[in-house]
Coordinates of C-alpha atoms in Angstrom, one line a residue:
M25 CA 88.4 -1.1 225.8
A26 CA 90.9 -3.2 224.0
F27 CA 89.2 -6.4 225.2
S28 CA 85.9 -5.1 223.9
Q29 CA 87.4 -4.5 220.4
I30 CA 88.9 -8.0 220.4
L31 CA 85.5 -9.4 221.3
V32 CA 83.6 -7.6 218.6
A33 CA 86.2 -8.7 216.0
G34 CA 85.9 -12.3 217.1
L35 CA 82.1 -12.2 216.8
A36 CA 82.3 -10.8 213.3
L37 CA 84.7 -13.5 212.2
A38 CA 82.5 -16.2 213.8
K39 CA 79.5 -14.8 211.9
R40 CA 81.4 -14.9 208.5
Y41 CA 82.4 -18.4 209.2
E42 CA 78.9 -19.5 209.8
E43 CA 77.6 -17.8 206.6
S44 CA 80.3 -19.4 204.5
R45 CA 79.0 -22.8 205.6
V46 CA 75.5 -22.1 204.2
P47 CA 75.3 -23.5 200.6
R48 CA 74.4 -21.0 197.8
V49 CA 72.7 -21.7 194.5
V50 CA 73.9 -19.8 191.4
V51 CA 71.7 -19.9 188.3
K52 CA 73.6 -19.5 185.1
E53 CA 71.8 -19.3 181.7
V54 CA 73.7 -21.1 178.9
P55 CA 72.2 -20.3 175.4
K56 CA 71.6 -23.3 173.1
Y57 CA 71.7 -22.5 169.4
I58 CA 69.3 -24.4 167.1
T59 CA 70.1 -24.6 163.4
V60 CA 67.0 -24.3 161.1
R61 CA 67.7 -25.3 157.5
V62 CA 65.7 -23.5 154.8
P63 CA 64.5 -25.8 152.1
V64 CA 66.1 -24.9 148.7
V65 CA 63.4 -24.1 146.2
T66 CA 64.5 -24.9 142.6
E67 CA 63.0 -22.8 139.8
P68 CA 61.3 -24.8 137.0
E69 CA 63.3 -24.9 133.8
K70 CA 62.2 -22.0 131.5
P71 CA 61.1 -22.9 128.0
V72 CA 63.2 -21.6 125.1
A73 CA 61.7 -18.3 123.9
P74 CA 61.6 -17.5 120.2
I75 CA 63.3 -14.5 118.7
V76 CA 60.6 -11.9 118.1
S77 CA 61.2 -9.1 115.6
R78 CA 58.9 -6.2 115.2
P79 CA 59.3 -3.5 112.5
P80 CA 60.2 0.0 113.7
M81 CA 57.3 2.4 113.5
P82 CA 58.2 5.9 112.2
E83 CA 57.9 8.8 114.6
P84 CA 56.6 12.2 113.5
A85 CA 59.6 14.1 112.2
A86 CA 60.2 17.7 113.2
P87 CA 60.3 20.0 110.2
T88 CA 63.9 20.5 109.2
F89 CA 65.7 22.3 106.4
S90 CA 66.7 19.9 103.7
P91 CA 69.1 20.9 100.9
A92 CA 68.1 20.4 97.3
P93 CA 68.4 16.8 96.3
L94 CA 71.3 15.7 94.2
P95 CA 70.6 14.6 90.6
A96 CA 69.9 10.9 90.4
P97 CA 72.8 8.9 88.9
T98 CA 72.3 7.5 85.4
P99 CA 71.0 3.9 85.9
V100 CA 72.9 1.0 84.4
A101 CA 71.0 -0.4 81.4
A102 CA 70.3 -4.0 80.5
P103 CA 72.5 -5.3 77.7
A104 CA 70.9 -5.9 74.3
V105 CA 70.4 -9.4 73.1
G106 CA 73.2 -10.1 70.7
D107 CA 71.3 -12.5 68.3
P108 CA 68.2 -11.0 66.6
R109 CA 66.5 -14.4 66.6
S110 CA 67.1 -14.8 70.3
E111 CA 65.9 -11.2 70.9
K112 CA 62.6 -12.0 69.2
M113 CA 62.2 -15.2 71.2
V114 CA 63.0 -13.5 74.5
R115 CA 60.4 -10.8 73.7
E116 CA 57.7 -13.4 72.9
A117 CA 58.6 -15.4 76.0
R118 CA 58.2 -12.3 78.1
Q119 CA 54.8 -11.7 76.6
A120 CA 53.8 -15.3 77.3
R121 CA 55.0 -15.1 80.9
V122 CA 53.0 -11.9 81.6
A123 CA 49.9 -13.6 80.0
G124 CA 50.4 -16.7 82.3
D125 CA 51.4 -19.1 79.6
M126 CA 54.5 -20.6 81.2
V127 CA 54.8 -23.5 78.9
Q128 CA 55.0 -21.3 75.8
A129 CA 57.5 -19.0 77.6
I130 CA 59.8 -21.9 78.5
V131 CA 59.7 -23.3 74.9
K132 CA 60.7 -19.9 73.5
L133 CA 63.5 -19.4 76.1
E134 CA 64.9 -22.9 75.6
N135 CA 65.2 -22.1 71.8
A136 CA 66.8 -18.8 72.6
L137 CA 69.2 -20.5 75.0
T138 CA 70.3 -22.8 72.1
Q139 CA 71.1 -19.8 70.0
S140 CA 72.6 -17.7 72.8
P141 CA 73.8 -19.9 75.6
D142 CA 75.7 -17.1 77.4
D143 CA 73.2 -14.2 77.0
P144 CA 72.2 -12.8 80.4
N145 CA 68.8 -11.7 79.2
V146 CA 67.9 -15.3 78.4
H147 CA 69.1 -16.7 81.7
Y148 CA 67.4 -13.9 83.7
E149 CA 64.1 -14.4 81.9
L150 CA 64.3 -18.2 82.5
G151 CA 64.9 -17.4 86.2
L152 CA 61.7 -15.2 86.3
V153 CA 59.6 -18.0 84.6
H154 CA 60.8 -20.7 87.0
E155 CA 60.4 -18.4 90.0
Q156 CA 56.7 -17.8 89.0
M157 CA 56.3 -21.6 88.6
G158 CA 57.7 -22.2 92.1
V159 CA 60.7 -24.1 90.8
F160 CA 63.1 -22.1 93.0
D161 CA 66.2 -24.3 92.6
T162 CA 66.2 -23.9 88.8
A163 CA 65.4 -20.2 89.1
S164 CA 68.4 -19.8 91.4
A165 CA 70.7 -21.6 89.0
H166 CA 69.8 -19.1 86.2
Y167 CA 70.1 -16.1 88.5
E168 CA 73.5 -17.4 89.5
K169 CA 74.7 -17.5 85.9
V170 CA 73.7 -13.9 85.5
F171 CA 75.4 -13.0 88.7
Q172 CA 78.7 -14.6 87.7
M173 CA 78.7 -12.6 84.5
G174 CA 79.3 -9.4 86.4
V175 CA 78.2 -5.8 85.7
S176 CA 80.4 -5.5 82.6
K177 CA 78.5 -8.3 80.8
A178 CA 75.1 -8.4 82.5
G179 CA 74.6 -4.7 83.2
V180 CA 71.6 -4.0 85.5
L181 CA 70.6 -7.7 85.3
Y182 CA 73.7 -8.4 87.5
E183 CA 72.2 -6.2 90.3
Q184 CA 68.7 -7.7 89.9
A185 CA 70.1 -11.3 90.0
A186 CA 72.1 -10.4 93.1
A187 CA 69.0 -9.1 94.8
K188 CA 67.1 -12.3 93.9
L189 CA 69.9 -14.5 95.4
R190 CA 70.3 -12.3 98.4
D191 CA 66.7 -11.4 99.4
G192 CA 64.7 -14.4 98.3
F193 CA 62.0 -15.0 95.8
D194 CA 58.5 -13.7 95.5
T195 CA 55.6 -16.1 96.1
P196 CA 51.9 -15.4 95.8
S197 CA 50.0 -14.6 98.9
A198 CA 47.8 -17.5 100.1
M199 CA 46.9 -16.7 103.7
G200 CA 44.5 -13.8 103.4
K201 CA 45.9 -10.5 104.7
L202 CA 49.5 -11.6 105.3
S203 CA 51.7 -14.5 104.4
L204 CA 55.4 -15.5 104.4
G205 CA 57.4 -15.6 101.2
Q206 CA 60.2 -18.0 100.3
V207 CA 62.8 -17.8 103.1
L208 CA 66.3 -17.6 101.8
M209 CA 69.1 -19.2 103.9
F210 CA 72.8 -18.5 103.3
K211 CA 75.5 -20.4 105.4
D212 CA 79.0 -19.2 106.0
P213 CA 80.9 -21.8 108.2
N214 CA 84.2 -20.0 107.8
D215 CA 83.3 -16.7 109.4
D216 CA 85.9 -15.5 112.0
A217 CA 83.2 -15.4 114.8
G218 CA 81.9 -18.9 114.1
E219 CA 79.3 -20.5 111.9
K220 CA 77.2 -17.7 110.4
V221 CA 73.8 -18.1 108.9
T222 CA 71.9 -15.3 107.1
L223 CA 68.2 -15.6 106.8
T224 CA 66.1 -13.3 104.5
I225 CA 62.5 -13.5 105.5
P226 CA 59.9 -11.9 103.2
S227 CA 56.3 -11.2 104.4
Q228 CA 53.6 -10.2 101.9
K229 CA 50.4 -8.3 102.2
A230 CA 47.4 -9.1 100.0
P231 CA 46.4 -6.2 97.7
G232 CA 43.8 -3.8 99.1
E233 CA 44.1 -5.1 102.7
E234 CA 44.4 -2.6 105.5
L235 CA 46.7 -3.5 108.4
D236 CA 47.7 -2.2 111.8
L237 CA 51.4 -2.2 111.0
D238 CA 52.5 -2.1 114.7
Q239 CA 50.7 -5.5 115.1
V240 CA 52.9 -7.3 112.7
S241 CA 55.8 -9.4 114.1
V242 CA 58.0 -12.3 113.1
E243 CA 59.2 -15.1 115.4
V244 CA 62.2 -17.3 114.6
R245 CA 63.2 -20.5 116.4
F246 CA 66.7 -21.8 115.8
F247 CA 67.8 -25.5 115.9
L248 CA 71.2 -27.0 116.1
K249 CA 72.6 -30.5 115.7
N250 CA 75.0 -31.8 118.3
G251 CA 77.7 -34.4 118.1
K252 CA 75.3 -37.2 119.0
G253 CA 73.0 -36.4 116.1
E254 CA 70.3 -34.8 118.3
I255 CA 68.3 -31.9 117.0
I256 CA 67.9 -29.3 119.8
E257 CA 66.4 -25.8 120.0
E258 CA 69.1 -23.4 121.1
G259 CA 68.3 -21.3 124.1
N260 CA 70.9 -18.6 123.4
G261 CA 68.9 -17.5 120.3
K262 CA 68.6 -13.8 121.1
E263 CA 72.2 -13.7 122.3
W264 CA 73.5 -15.2 119.1
V265 CA 71.5 -13.0 116.7
T266 CA 74.2 -10.6 115.6
E267 CA 72.1 -8.6 113.1
E268 CA 68.4 -8.0 112.9
K269 CA 67.4 -5.5 110.1
W270 CA 64.3 -4.7 108.1
L271 CA 65.7 -4.1 104.6
T272 CA 63.2 -1.5 103.4
L273 CA 62.1 1.4 105.5
P274 CA 59.6 2.8 106.2
F275 CA 57.8 -0.4 106.9
D276 CA 54.5 0.2 105.0
Y277 CA 54.1 -2.7 102.5
A278 CA 53.9 0.0 99.8
E279 CA 55.2 -2.5 97.2
G280 CA 53.2 -5.4 98.8
E281 CA 56.3 -7.0 100.5
E282 CA 58.7 -6.3 103.4
K283 CA 61.8 -8.3 104.1
L284 CA 63.6 -9.0 107.4
R285 CA 67.3 -10.0 107.5
M286 CA 68.5 -11.9 110.5
V287 CA 72.1 -13.0 111.0
Y288 CA 72.6 -15.9 113.5
T289 CA 76.2 -16.7 114.5
I290 CA 77.1 -19.8 116.5
P291 CA 80.3 -19.0 118.5
R292 CA 83.3 -21.2 118.0
Q293 CA 84.1 -23.5 120.9
N294 CA 87.6 -24.2 122.3
V295 CA 88.8 -27.8 122.4
Q296 CA 87.9 -28.3 126.1
N297 CA 84.2 -27.1 125.6
E298 CA 83.9 -29.1 122.4
H299 CA 85.1 -32.2 124.3
L300 CA 82.6 -31.6 127.1
Y301 CA 79.5 -30.5 125.2
G302 CA 80.2 -32.0 121.8
E303 CA 80.2 -30.5 118.3
R304 CA 77.3 -28.2 117.3
T305 CA 76.3 -27.2 113.9
Y306 CA 73.4 -25.2 112.4
Y307 CA 70.4 -27.4 111.4
G308 CA 67.4 -25.2 110.6
Q309 CA 64.8 -22.8 111.7
V310 CA 61.0 -22.3 112.1
V311 CA 59.7 -18.9 111.1
S312 CA 56.3 -17.7 112.2
L313 CA 54.4 -14.6 111.0
L314 CA 52.1 -13.1 113.6
Y315 CA 49.4 -10.5 113.3
K316 CA 47.7 -9.1 116.5
G317 CA 49.4 -12.0 118.4
D318 CA 47.9 -14.8 116.2
V319 CA 50.1 -17.0 113.9
V320 CA 49.0 -16.5 110.3
D321 CA 51.8 -18.4 108.5
V322 CA 54.7 -20.6 109.2
R323 CA 57.8 -21.7 107.2
A324 CA 59.9 -24.5 108.6
W325 CA 63.2 -25.7 107.2
P326 CA 63.7 -28.7 107.1
P327 CA 59.9 -29.1 107.1
H328 CA 59.8 -31.7 109.9
L329 CA 60.9 -29.0 112.4
A330 CA 57.4 -27.8 112.4
A331 CA 56.4 -30.7 114.6
K332 CA 58.7 -29.3 117.3
V333 CA 56.7 -26.1 117.8
G334 CA 53.2 -27.7 117.9
P335 CA 50.3 -27.5 115.5
Q336 CA 50.1 -24.3 113.4
P337 CA 47.6 -23.0 110.9
N338 CA 49.8 -23.4 107.9
V339 CA 53.3 -24.9 107.4
N340 CA 55.5 -24.6 104.3
S341 CA 59.0 -25.6 103.6
G342 CA 61.2 -22.5 103.7
G343 CA 64.4 -21.6 102.0
L344 CA 66.0 -23.1 98.9
P345 CA 66.5 -26.9 98.6
S346 CA 70.1 -26.3 99.6
P347 CA 72.1 -23.3 100.6
D348 CA 74.9 -24.7 98.4
T349 CA 72.9 -23.4 95.3
L350 CA 74.3 -19.9 96.1
P351 CA 77.6 -18.8 94.6
P352 CA 80.6 -19.6 96.8
D353 CA 81.7 -15.9 96.7
F354 CA 78.2 -14.5 97.2
D355 CA 78.1 -11.6 99.6
P356 CA 74.8 -11.3 101.5
N357 CA 75.7 -7.9 102.8
L358 CA 75.6 -6.1 99.5
P359 CA 73.9 -2.7 99.7
L360 CA 70.2 -2.6 98.7
L361 CA 69.7 -2.6 95.0
P362 CA 67.0 -0.7 93.0
P363 CA 63.6 -2.4 92.5
L364 CA 63.1 -4.5 89.4
P365 CA 61.7 -2.6 86.4
S366 CA 58.3 -3.5 85.0
Q367 CA 58.6 -5.9 82.1

């Protein structure tokens, strides 16, 4: 029995030995990684978009209880002309201006100015005459003289002169239903936030014209001058507009004119950024008035900037000949002043 077990064990070992001599093939899968590069798609450079300002449309107000209105304050009166001869010439000059005889009005006022060189009535009336003639720099100089006299000497004429200097001058409508008035520009390079520019943009409606008020809008493009002397349109326009306000609400052209104030502030650069990107200063703007999406009037200052926005239906020089014609201590943020009285 023992011999038989030894024999079986030997046969089993012999079989294992024979099997171990037979070659075996082992298939092993090795993954190979392939890197596929995705082509980078660069977006095309976006054009600089203008600042678009649309007037707020009033919503129907819910009926509310309103207390009785307070009595209106007593208005400040215009001072009387000190010299009787000057008073007579101012009155005659006013009559000539209303009649459209500007030459006669100026002759009368120049004579009155000789008699009363510091009378606010004479200077304010001279400002009105030159404004109607379109000589805005001379008109601004006379309004500034009245403004510098203060309330104590000029009375209500001080506020009216301040409004003229702050909000711009009236110009006759020449574009049908709508047109832009004289754009007033005031620069303040010493503001804490940077170089601040205040624009007052009047738009005028022709008498008797009916408008869809929600279809009126104003576009403004701002241009800077860099350290190399290049004139560039700034792409941060909307970001740098620190105030955008329609001065008289509701927006209805009830008096024939509405005014938009826009404050544009160029942030100050640190020394490193100024070294990298160069100095930048405010250069000018192009203002477009749109109705139902169509440009109806354009004001460019300086005028050659109009070429940078393509052909337009009408281009005028906007703003005063120089912002330096405004008083050095002039505050463009004065509260709204009462409308000019009929003269």
